[in-house]
Coordinates of C-alpha atoms in Angstrom, one line a residue:
Chain A
M1 CA 21.8 84.4 -148.7
A2 CA 24.9 85.3 -147.1
T3 CA 27.9 85.4 -149.4
V4 CA 31.6 85.4 -149.4
T5 CA 34.0 86.8 -152.3
F6 CA 37.2 85.5 -153.2
V7 CA 39.4 87.8 -155.4
E8 CA 42.1 86.3 -157.6
H9 CA 45.4 88.0 -157.9
D10 CA 44.4 89.5 -161.3
G11 CA 41.2 91.1 -159.7
T12 CA 38.6 88.7 -160.9
A13 CA 36.1 88.3 -158.2
H14 CA 34.1 85.1 -157.4
E15 CA 31.0 85.7 -155.1
M16 CA 29.9 82.5 -153.6
D17 CA 27.0 81.5 -151.2
L18 CA 28.3 81.3 -147.7
V19 CA 27.7 77.7 -146.1
E20 CA 27.7 77.8 -142.4
G21 CA 30.1 75.3 -140.8
E22 CA 32.0 74.8 -143.9
S23 CA 35.4 76.1 -144.2
L24 CA 36.4 78.9 -146.7
M25 CA 38.6 76.2 -148.7
Q26 CA 35.7 73.8 -148.8
I27 CA 33.4 76.7 -150.1
A28 CA 36.2 77.6 -152.6
T29 CA 36.9 74.3 -153.9
E30 CA 33.2 72.9 -154.2
N31 CA 32.7 76.0 -156.4
A32 CA 36.0 75.4 -158.4
V33 CA 37.4 78.9 -157.5
P34 CA 40.7 79.0 -159.4
G35 CA 43.8 79.4 -157.3
I36 CA 42.7 77.4 -154.2
D37 CA 44.1 74.0 -154.1
G38 CA 43.6 72.4 -150.7
D39 CA 45.9 69.4 -151.4
C40 CA 45.8 68.1 -147.8
G41 CA 42.1 68.1 -147.6
G42 CA 41.8 70.7 -144.8
E43 CA 44.4 69.9 -142.3
A44 CA 46.7 73.0 -142.6
A45 CA 49.2 70.5 -143.6
C46 CA 50.0 71.8 -147.3
G47 CA 49.7 75.4 -147.3
T48 CA 47.8 75.5 -150.6
C49 CA 44.6 77.3 -149.7
H50 CA 46.5 80.6 -148.7
V51 CA 44.1 83.8 -148.7
I52 CA 44.6 87.4 -147.4
V53 CA 41.6 88.5 -145.4
D54 CA 40.7 92.2 -146.1
D55 CA 41.6 94.5 -143.1
A56 CA 38.0 95.3 -142.2
W57 CA 37.4 91.7 -141.6
I58 CA 40.4 90.4 -139.8
S59 CA 38.9 91.0 -136.4
K60 CA 36.0 88.7 -137.3
T61 CA 38.0 86.0 -138.8
G62 CA 40.7 86.2 -136.3
A63 CA 44.3 85.9 -137.2
R64 CA 46.5 82.7 -138.0
T65 CA 47.4 80.3 -135.2
G66 CA 49.7 77.4 -134.5
Q67 CA 50.4 75.1 -137.5
E68 CA 48.9 77.8 -140.0
I69 CA 51.7 80.0 -138.7
Q70 CA 54.4 77.4 -139.6
M71 CA 53.1 76.8 -143.1
L72 CA 52.4 80.3 -144.1
D73 CA 55.7 81.4 -142.9
M74 CA 57.6 79.7 -145.9
T75 CA 55.3 81.6 -148.4
P76 CA 57.0 84.5 -150.0
E77 CA 53.5 86.1 -150.5
C78 CA 52.6 86.0 -146.8
E79 CA 51.1 89.1 -145.2
A80 CA 50.0 90.1 -141.9
N81 CA 46.4 89.0 -142.7
S82 CA 47.4 85.7 -144.3
R83 CA 45.3 82.8 -143.4
L84 CA 44.8 79.2 -144.6
A85 CA 41.3 79.0 -145.9
C86 CA 40.8 75.5 -144.4
Q87 CA 41.2 77.1 -141.0
V88 CA 38.6 79.7 -141.3
I89 CA 35.2 78.1 -140.6
A90 CA 32.0 80.4 -142.0
C91 CA 29.5 81.6 -140.0
Q92 CA 26.6 84.0 -140.6
E93 CA 28.5 87.1 -139.4
F94 CA 30.9 86.6 -142.5
D95 CA 28.2 87.9 -144.9
G96 CA 30.1 90.1 -147.2
L97 CA 33.7 88.9 -146.4
R98 CA 36.2 89.6 -148.9
V99 CA 39.4 87.5 -149.2
R100 CA 42.3 88.0 -151.7
L101 CA 44.2 85.0 -153.3
P102 CA 48.0 85.2 -153.7
E103 CA 49.6 84.9 -157.0
F104 CA 50.7 81.4 -156.5
Q105 CA 49.8 78.6 -153.9
M106 CA 53.1 76.9 -152.8
Chain B
M1 CA 85.0 47.2 -129.8
H2 CA 82.1 49.7 -129.1
N3 CA 84.6 51.8 -127.4
K4 CA 87.0 51.8 -130.3
N5 CA 84.2 52.8 -132.5
S6 CA 83.0 55.7 -130.4
V7 CA 86.6 57.0 -130.0
L8 CA 87.1 56.9 -134.0
E9 CA 83.6 58.7 -134.3
R10 CA 84.3 61.4 -131.8
T11 CA 87.8 61.8 -133.5
K12 CA 86.0 62.2 -137.0
T13 CA 83.3 64.8 -135.6
R14 CA 85.9 66.9 -133.7
L15 CA 88.3 66.8 -136.9
Q16 CA 85.1 67.8 -139.0
T17 CA 84.1 70.6 -136.7
K18 CA 87.7 72.0 -136.6
V19 CA 88.6 71.6 -140.2
Q20 CA 85.0 72.7 -141.6
A21 CA 86.1 76.5 -142.3
T22 CA 89.7 75.7 -143.4
V23 CA 90.2 72.4 -145.2
P24 CA 88.6 72.2 -148.8
V25 CA 85.6 69.9 -148.6
E26 CA 86.8 67.3 -150.8
R27 CA 89.6 66.6 -148.5
Q28 CA 87.2 66.4 -145.5
V29 CA 85.2 63.8 -147.6
Q30 CA 88.5 61.9 -148.1
A31 CA 89.2 62.1 -144.4
A32 CA 85.8 60.7 -143.4
H33 CA 86.5 57.9 -146.0
M34 CA 89.8 57.0 -144.4
V35 CA 88.0 56.8 -141.0
E36 CA 85.4 54.5 -142.6
K37 CA 88.3 52.5 -144.2
A38 CA 90.2 52.0 -141.0
K39 CA 87.2 50.9 -139.0
R40 CA 86.8 48.3 -141.8
M41 CA 90.3 47.1 -141.4
V42 CA 89.9 46.7 -137.8
G43 CA 86.6 44.9 -138.2
L44 CA 84.5 47.7 -136.8
N45 CA 82.6 48.3 -140.0
E46 CA 81.3 45.6 -142.1
P47 CA 80.0 47.3 -145.4
L48 CA 76.3 46.1 -145.8
V49 CA 75.8 44.1 -149.1
F50 CA 72.2 42.7 -150.1
T51 CA 71.6 39.5 -152.2
E52 CA 68.4 39.2 -153.8
R53 CA 66.3 36.2 -152.7
P54 CA 62.6 35.7 -153.6
L55 CA 60.5 37.2 -150.9
P56 CA 57.6 35.2 -149.4
D57 CA 54.2 36.3 -149.6
A58 CA 53.0 38.7 -147.0
E59 CA 50.5 36.1 -145.4
D60 CA 53.4 33.5 -145.1
V61 CA 55.4 35.8 -142.8
P62 CA 54.6 36.2 -139.1
L63 CA 53.5 39.7 -138.4
T64 CA 56.5 40.6 -136.1
E65 CA 59.0 39.5 -138.8
L66 CA 57.5 41.5 -141.7
D67 CA 60.4 43.5 -143.0
V68 CA 59.5 46.4 -145.3
S69 CA 63.0 47.7 -145.4
N70 CA 64.0 44.9 -147.8
P71 CA 65.2 46.8 -150.8
F72 CA 63.8 44.1 -153.1
L73 CA 60.2 44.6 -152.1
F74 CA 59.3 47.0 -154.8
R75 CA 61.3 45.1 -157.5
Q76 CA 59.4 41.8 -156.5
G77 CA 56.1 43.8 -156.5
K78 CA 55.4 42.4 -153.1
W79 CA 55.0 45.7 -151.5
H80 CA 51.2 46.1 -152.0
S81 CA 50.3 43.0 -150.0
Y82 CA 53.1 43.7 -147.2
F83 CA 51.9 47.2 -146.7
K84 CA 48.2 46.2 -146.9
R85 CA 48.8 43.5 -144.1
L86 CA 50.6 46.4 -142.0
R87 CA 47.8 48.8 -142.5
D88 CA 45.1 46.3 -141.6
E89 CA 46.8 44.6 -138.7
A90 CA 49.7 46.7 -137.3
P91 CA 49.5 50.1 -138.7
V92 CA 52.2 51.3 -136.3
H93 CA 54.6 48.3 -136.5
Y94 CA 57.8 47.4 -134.9
Q95 CA 60.4 45.5 -136.7
A96 CA 63.2 44.7 -134.3
N97 CA 65.8 43.1 -136.5
S98 CA 66.3 44.6 -139.8
P99 CA 69.8 45.1 -141.3
F100 CA 69.4 48.8 -140.4
G101 CA 68.5 48.2 -136.9
P102 CA 65.1 48.4 -135.2
F103 CA 62.5 50.6 -136.6
W104 CA 58.8 51.5 -136.8
S105 CA 56.6 51.8 -139.8
V106 CA 53.6 54.1 -140.0
T107 CA 51.4 52.9 -142.8
R108 CA 48.1 54.7 -142.7
Y109 CA 47.3 58.0 -144.5
E110 CA 45.9 59.8 -141.4
D111 CA 48.6 58.6 -139.1
I112 CA 51.4 59.6 -141.6
R113 CA 49.8 63.0 -141.9
A114 CA 49.6 63.6 -138.2
M115 CA 53.3 62.5 -137.7
D116 CA 54.5 64.8 -140.7
M117 CA 52.9 67.7 -139.0
N118 CA 54.3 67.2 -135.6
A119 CA 58.1 68.3 -136.1
A120 CA 58.2 68.9 -132.3
D121 CA 57.8 65.1 -131.4
F122 CA 59.1 63.6 -134.4
S123 CA 62.5 65.1 -135.4
A124 CA 63.9 65.0 -139.0
E125 CA 67.3 64.9 -137.6
P126 CA 70.0 63.7 -138.4
D127 CA 68.9 61.7 -141.6
I128 CA 65.6 61.0 -143.4
I129 CA 66.7 57.8 -144.8
I130 CA 66.5 54.4 -142.7
G131 CA 70.2 53.9 -142.2
D132 CA 73.0 56.3 -141.4
V133 CA 75.0 58.0 -144.0
P134 CA 78.8 57.5 -143.2
L135 CA 79.4 61.3 -143.7
D136 CA 77.8 64.1 -141.6
I137 CA 76.5 66.2 -144.5
E138 CA 73.8 68.6 -143.4
M139 CA 70.8 69.4 -145.4
F140 CA 67.6 71.1 -144.4
I141 CA 65.3 68.3 -145.3
A142 CA 67.0 66.8 -142.2
M143 CA 66.9 69.8 -139.9
D144 CA 64.2 70.9 -137.5
P145 CA 62.7 74.3 -137.4
P146 CA 64.0 77.2 -137.1
K147 CA 67.2 76.2 -138.7
H148 CA 65.4 74.3 -141.2
D149 CA 63.1 77.3 -142.2
Q150 CA 66.1 79.7 -142.8
Q151 CA 67.9 77.5 -145.1
R152 CA 64.8 76.3 -147.0
K153 CA 63.6 80.0 -147.5
A154 CA 67.1 81.0 -148.9
V155 CA 66.9 78.5 -151.8
Q156 CA 63.2 77.7 -152.4
G157 CA 62.9 80.7 -154.6
V158 CA 64.6 78.8 -157.3
V159 CA 61.9 76.4 -157.7
A160 CA 59.0 78.7 -156.5
P161 CA 55.9 79.3 -158.8
K162 CA 57.1 82.8 -159.5
N163 CA 60.3 81.5 -161.1
L164 CA 58.7 78.7 -162.7
K165 CA 56.3 80.9 -164.8
E166 CA 59.2 82.4 -166.4
M167 CA 60.8 79.0 -167.1
E168 CA 57.7 77.3 -168.5
S169 CA 58.6 78.0 -172.2
L170 CA 62.3 77.0 -171.4
I171 CA 61.1 73.5 -169.9
R172 CA 58.8 73.1 -173.0
E173 CA 61.5 73.8 -175.3
R174 CA 63.9 71.2 -173.4
V175 CA 60.9 68.6 -173.5
C176 CA 60.5 69.1 -177.4
E177 CA 64.0 68.7 -177.9
V178 CA 64.2 65.3 -176.3
L179 CA 61.0 64.1 -177.6
D180 CA 61.7 65.2 -181.2
S181 CA 65.1 63.1 -181.1
L182 CA 63.2 59.9 -180.3
P183 CA 63.2 57.0 -182.7
T184 CA 59.8 55.8 -183.8
D185 CA 61.2 52.7 -186.0
R186 CA 62.5 50.6 -183.0
P187 CA 62.2 50.2 -179.4
F188 CA 64.4 52.2 -177.2
D189 CA 65.0 52.7 -173.3
W190 CA 62.6 55.2 -172.1
V191 CA 64.4 55.9 -168.7
D192 CA 67.6 56.7 -170.4
R193 CA 66.4 58.6 -173.4
V194 CA 63.5 60.5 -171.8
S195 CA 63.1 60.5 -167.9
I196 CA 66.9 61.0 -167.3
E197 CA 67.4 63.3 -170.2
I198 CA 64.6 65.6 -169.4
T199 CA 65.4 65.8 -165.5
G200 CA 69.1 66.0 -166.3
R201 CA 68.7 69.0 -168.6
M202 CA 66.3 70.8 -166.1
L203 CA 68.7 70.1 -163.1
A204 CA 71.7 71.5 -165.0
T205 CA 69.6 74.7 -165.9
L206 CA 68.4 75.3 -162.5
L207 CA 72.0 74.8 -161.0
D208 CA 73.7 76.6 -164.0
F209 CA 76.0 73.4 -164.2
P210 CA 77.9 72.8 -167.4
Y211 CA 75.1 71.6 -169.8
E212 CA 77.2 68.9 -171.5
E213 CA 78.4 67.6 -168.2
R214 CA 74.8 66.9 -167.0
R215 CA 74.9 63.3 -166.8
K216 CA 77.4 63.6 -164.0
L217 CA 74.5 65.0 -161.9
T218 CA 72.5 61.8 -162.5
Y219 CA 75.5 59.7 -161.7
W220 CA 76.1 61.6 -158.5
S221 CA 72.5 61.4 -157.5
D222 CA 72.0 57.8 -158.0
T223 CA 75.4 56.9 -156.4
I224 CA 74.8 58.7 -153.3
S225 CA 71.0 57.8 -152.9
G226 CA 71.9 54.4 -153.5
I227 CA 74.3 53.7 -150.6
A228 CA 73.8 50.2 -149.1
E229 CA 73.9 51.5 -145.4
A230 CA 71.4 54.1 -146.1
T231 CA 68.6 52.7 -148.4
G232 CA 69.8 49.1 -149.2
G233 CA 71.1 50.3 -152.6
S234 CA 73.8 48.9 -154.3
T235 CA 76.5 51.6 -154.1
H236 CA 79.5 50.5 -152.0
Q237 CA 81.0 52.9 -149.5
D238 CA 84.2 53.7 -151.6
E239 CA 81.9 54.5 -154.4
F240 CA 80.0 56.8 -152.4
F241 CA 83.0 58.7 -150.9
E242 CA 84.5 59.1 -154.3
A243 CA 81.2 60.5 -155.8
T244 CA 80.7 62.7 -153.0
A245 CA 84.3 64.2 -153.1
D246 CA 83.7 64.6 -156.9
L247 CA 80.4 66.6 -156.6
A248 CA 82.1 68.7 -153.8
R249 CA 84.9 69.8 -156.0
S250 CA 82.8 70.6 -158.9
F251 CA 80.4 72.8 -156.9
M252 CA 83.1 74.5 -154.9
A253 CA 84.6 75.5 -158.2
L254 CA 81.2 76.5 -159.7
W255 CA 80.8 78.6 -156.4
H256 CA 84.0 80.5 -156.5
D257 CA 83.8 81.0 -160.2
K258 CA 80.5 82.8 -159.6
E259 CA 81.6 84.6 -156.8
A260 CA 84.4 86.0 -158.7
R261 CA 82.3 87.0 -161.6
R262 CA 79.8 88.5 -159.4
Q263 CA 82.9 90.8 -157.8
Q264 CA 83.8 91.8 -161.3
G265 CA 80.3 93.4 -161.5
E266 CA 78.4 90.6 -163.6
A267 CA 74.7 90.5 -162.7
P268 CA 73.8 87.3 -160.7
G269 CA 71.6 84.8 -162.4
F270 CA 68.7 83.1 -161.0
D271 CA 70.3 79.9 -160.6
L272 CA 70.7 78.1 -157.1
I273 CA 74.1 79.1 -156.3
S274 CA 73.5 82.8 -157.2
L275 CA 70.5 82.8 -154.8
M276 CA 72.5 81.3 -152.1
Q277 CA 75.1 83.8 -152.4
G278 CA 72.5 86.5 -152.5
S279 CA 70.9 85.5 -149.4
E280 CA 72.0 86.7 -145.9
D281 CA 71.3 83.3 -144.5
T282 CA 73.4 81.5 -146.8
K283 CA 76.0 83.7 -148.4
D284 CA 78.6 82.3 -146.3
M285 CA 77.6 78.6 -146.7
I286 CA 80.9 77.9 -148.6
K287 CA 82.6 78.2 -145.2
K288 CA 80.7 75.3 -143.9
P289 CA 81.4 72.9 -146.6
L290 CA 79.4 70.0 -145.2
E291 CA 76.2 72.2 -145.0
F292 CA 77.0 73.4 -148.6
L293 CA 77.6 69.9 -149.7
G294 CA 74.5 68.6 -148.0
N295 CA 72.0 71.0 -149.5
L296 CA 73.2 70.8 -153.1
T297 CA 73.1 67.0 -152.6
L298 CA 69.6 67.5 -151.5
L299 CA 68.5 69.4 -154.4
I300 CA 70.2 67.2 -156.9
V301 CA 68.7 64.1 -155.5
G302 CA 65.3 65.7 -154.9
G303 CA 65.2 66.9 -158.5
N304 CA 66.4 64.0 -159.9
D305 CA 65.0 60.5 -158.8
T306 CA 61.6 62.0 -158.1
T307 CA 60.4 63.5 -161.4
R308 CA 62.5 60.9 -163.4
N309 CA 60.6 57.9 -162.0
S310 CA 57.3 59.6 -162.3
M311 CA 58.1 60.2 -165.9
T312 CA 58.6 56.5 -166.2
G313 CA 55.7 55.4 -163.9
G314 CA 53.2 57.4 -165.7
V315 CA 53.9 55.7 -169.1
L316 CA 53.9 52.1 -167.2
A317 CA 50.5 53.1 -165.4
L318 CA 48.9 53.9 -168.8
N319 CA 50.1 50.7 -170.4
E320 CA 48.6 48.7 -167.6
N321 CA 45.4 50.4 -167.8
P322 CA 44.7 51.1 -171.5
D323 CA 41.2 52.3 -170.8
Q324 CA 42.8 55.2 -169.2
F325 CA 45.1 55.9 -172.1
E326 CA 42.0 56.2 -174.4
K327 CA 40.2 58.5 -171.7
L328 CA 43.4 60.7 -171.9
K329 CA 43.6 60.9 -175.5
A330 CA 39.6 61.9 -175.7
N331 CA 40.3 64.6 -173.2
P332 CA 43.6 65.9 -172.9
S333 CA 42.3 68.8 -170.6
V334 CA 42.6 66.0 -167.6
I335 CA 46.3 66.1 -167.8
P336 CA 46.9 68.1 -164.5
N337 CA 44.8 65.9 -162.7
M338 CA 46.5 62.8 -164.2
V339 CA 49.8 64.3 -163.1
S340 CA 48.7 64.1 -159.5
E341 CA 47.3 60.5 -160.0
I342 CA 50.7 59.6 -161.5
I343 CA 52.4 61.0 -158.5
R344 CA 50.2 59.3 -156.2
W345 CA 50.4 56.1 -158.1
Q346 CA 54.1 56.0 -158.3
T347 CA 55.1 57.6 -154.9
P348 CA 58.7 57.9 -156.1
L349 CA 60.1 58.3 -152.4
A350 CA 58.6 55.5 -150.6
Y351 CA 59.0 57.1 -147.0
M352 CA 60.8 59.8 -144.8
R353 CA 62.3 58.9 -141.5
R354 CA 61.7 60.6 -138.2
V355 CA 63.1 60.0 -134.7
A356 CA 60.8 60.4 -131.5
T357 CA 62.2 63.3 -129.4
R358 CA 60.4 62.1 -126.1
D359 CA 58.7 58.9 -124.9
L360 CA 55.1 59.0 -126.3
H361 CA 52.0 57.1 -127.4
F362 CA 51.4 56.9 -131.1
G363 CA 48.7 54.9 -132.8
G364 CA 48.2 52.6 -129.8
Q365 CA 52.0 52.1 -129.4
F366 CA 54.4 53.1 -127.0
I367 CA 57.5 54.8 -128.7
R368 CA 60.7 55.5 -126.8
K369 CA 62.7 58.6 -127.1
G370 CA 65.2 58.1 -130.0
D371 CA 63.2 55.4 -131.9
R372 CA 63.4 55.5 -135.5
L373 CA 59.9 55.7 -137.4
L374 CA 59.3 55.5 -141.1
M375 CA 56.3 57.4 -142.6
W376 CA 55.6 55.0 -145.6
Y377 CA 54.0 57.6 -148.1
A378 CA 54.0 54.5 -150.5
S379 CA 51.5 53.0 -148.2
G380 CA 49.5 56.0 -147.1
N381 CA 48.8 56.6 -150.9
R382 CA 47.5 53.1 -151.2
D383 CA 45.4 53.5 -148.1
E384 CA 41.8 52.2 -148.7
R385 CA 40.7 54.5 -145.7
Q386 CA 41.6 57.6 -147.9
F387 CA 41.4 56.3 -151.6
D388 CA 38.6 54.2 -153.2
N389 CA 40.3 51.3 -155.1
P390 CA 43.7 52.7 -154.3
D391 CA 45.7 50.3 -156.3
D392 CA 43.6 51.5 -159.6
F393 CA 45.0 54.1 -161.6
I394 CA 42.2 56.5 -162.5
I395 CA 43.3 59.7 -164.3
D396 CA 40.4 61.7 -163.3
R397 CA 40.3 60.3 -159.8
A398 CA 38.4 63.2 -157.6
N399 CA 40.8 63.4 -154.7
A400 CA 44.1 62.5 -156.8
R401 CA 45.6 65.9 -155.3
N402 CA 45.4 64.6 -151.7
H403 CA 48.3 62.2 -152.4
M404 CA 51.0 62.4 -149.9
S405 CA 54.2 61.9 -152.3
F406 CA 55.3 65.5 -151.4
G407 CA 54.8 64.9 -147.7
F408 CA 53.1 67.5 -145.5
G409 CA 54.0 70.0 -142.9
V410 CA 57.2 72.1 -143.0
H411 CA 59.1 69.7 -144.9
R412 CA 56.6 69.4 -147.8
C413 CA 58.3 69.1 -151.1
M414 CA 59.4 72.6 -152.2
G415 CA 60.0 71.4 -155.8
N416 CA 56.4 70.1 -156.1
R417 CA 55.2 72.8 -158.5
L418 CA 58.3 72.4 -160.8
A419 CA 57.6 68.6 -160.7
E420 CA 54.0 68.9 -161.6
M421 CA 55.0 71.4 -164.5
Q422 CA 57.6 69.0 -166.0
L423 CA 55.1 66.3 -166.0
R424 CA 52.4 68.3 -167.3
I425 CA 54.4 69.6 -170.1
L426 CA 55.8 66.2 -171.0
W427 CA 52.3 64.7 -171.4
E428 CA 51.0 67.6 -173.4
E429 CA 53.9 67.3 -175.6
L430 CA 53.7 63.3 -176.1
L431 CA 49.9 63.7 -176.9
E432 CA 51.0 66.2 -179.6
R433 CA 53.2 63.7 -181.1
F434 CA 52.3 60.0 -180.4
D435 CA 49.3 57.7 -180.6
D436 CA 50.9 55.0 -178.4
I437 CA 53.9 54.4 -176.2
K438 CA 54.0 50.5 -175.7
V439 CA 55.9 49.3 -172.8
I440 CA 58.0 46.1 -174.2
G441 CA 58.6 43.5 -171.7
E442 CA 59.0 44.1 -167.9
P443 CA 60.7 47.4 -166.6
E444 CA 63.7 46.9 -164.4
H445 CA 63.5 48.3 -161.1
V446 CA 66.0 50.0 -158.8
Q447 CA 67.4 48.1 -155.7
S448 CA 66.3 50.4 -152.7
N449 CA 64.0 50.8 -149.9
F450 CA 63.7 54.3 -150.5
A451 CA 63.5 55.0 -154.3
K452 CA 60.8 53.5 -156.0
G453 CA 62.3 53.6 -159.5
Y454 CA 63.3 52.1 -162.7
S455 CA 66.7 51.6 -164.3
K456 CA 65.2 50.6 -167.6
M457 CA 62.1 50.3 -169.6
M458 CA 61.8 49.6 -173.3
V459 CA 59.1 51.3 -175.3
Q460 CA 57.9 51.5 -178.8
L461 CA 56.4 54.8 -180.0
T462 CA 53.7 55.1 -182.6
P463 CA 53.5 58.5 -184.2
K464 CA 50.3 60.1 -184.5
S465 CA 48.8 59.3 -188.0
D466 CA 47.9 62.9 -188.8
A467 CA 51.3 64.2 -187.5

């Protein structure tokens, strides 16, 4: 089974089964990964599912776009590879993907 | 008549622009006040006064005449049925003849979220309340990107989660002080003794405002947000101008005092003004006094009405739903979710206003450039398309966090985590101390179409039997 790993700010890793077609936010919240809120339900409207994609993976997931940029721009922890997990839709190619969580969700 | 008015308006704007940098801000407020008074004398400006009358039931009003800007809608408990009718029959509804002029109401969850996300078509300028404030104070909640982003970033650190972590024990200390001073042998006013007290203490701390004068913050906030012309409240224009000038004077003094101390080598604190002085984007804000005043007002009102009314609303909701109170006592770990449910159920700020920047179609309606639209969060939070049994208060509701009380998009509430933390700590400490918080009689509601608030709520506490 393909997996995706969420690494909390303190280093705790959570390896989850990857469900094709679901967003990383859905995978995280369905599995109660701490540190992903998803307050707006997946519309890039709240900025509370911020993740930072490992460098090795950014070409596969792609960079943030449009509304995501606007929301992430206000977060002090925003990095070059920051994304909103609700806008990253999982596919088989993501098997082994690692994303880090910021210390706080705004 | 219209001409004379625009001449006066132009004069006011020109004067304000010219004097921004040179004249003390309270003089500017006084000058704007005199212009408004002059207008009143020549009959150009009739201050709005609202007289309460019993509102008809929603089904007895023709749809086009439904006016949800009535400032007594919440007090009289009619808002559920008015908004339900709008959601079902006219989700993007036009009211042509309100005391505040014509406006659109957007009442369904999905439409509101879509609008809140679309800052290009729906501008937050120049104001986010239905009417016009008779003073051109500038605040970033009523600015569009990119100016909004710069100003917000400069101050959001004060309530950002990183700062809050440091502050949690201080907040808890303040909450405990307040709770430990409450009488248990007689009823008392929860609004005055708890909700105002806790929010006032926090606000004074965040602003580094003289602690013993903290009730001034509450007074300014209530007076400014209660202006009749802007929200249908009971503040007269004269009172508004006096309060604003007073606030301006106090905070200008605080700013200069901090600047002098900094120049003498004192390390800057982590309060709001120190943060503004430390940021490139806002360090000269004192030179634009109306902007300075606006952003302070925003933070004072934003940190006051909202959390305060959720502190009262939570107690009321649990009284109306005693089974939920039992559920809470049996399982206090549900508190964080309950906090979201309280904020959804209360929706302390009922709406935000936008102005269409171009002619466009929205929700099946044709909206013209310049039209005012209200995004009714209070209605979206009760939208049966989004929340099952939306009028029920369910502390472990699965999607409580999806409430829209904080708004969505770039203007999303920046104090959301502080608000949640204050409410969480309040409930943790309440459960430690009390078995019951009984509401006595009916609470008194604030007159406003904007703030869903309480001015008084009598309660009787029952201490924990083993405490």
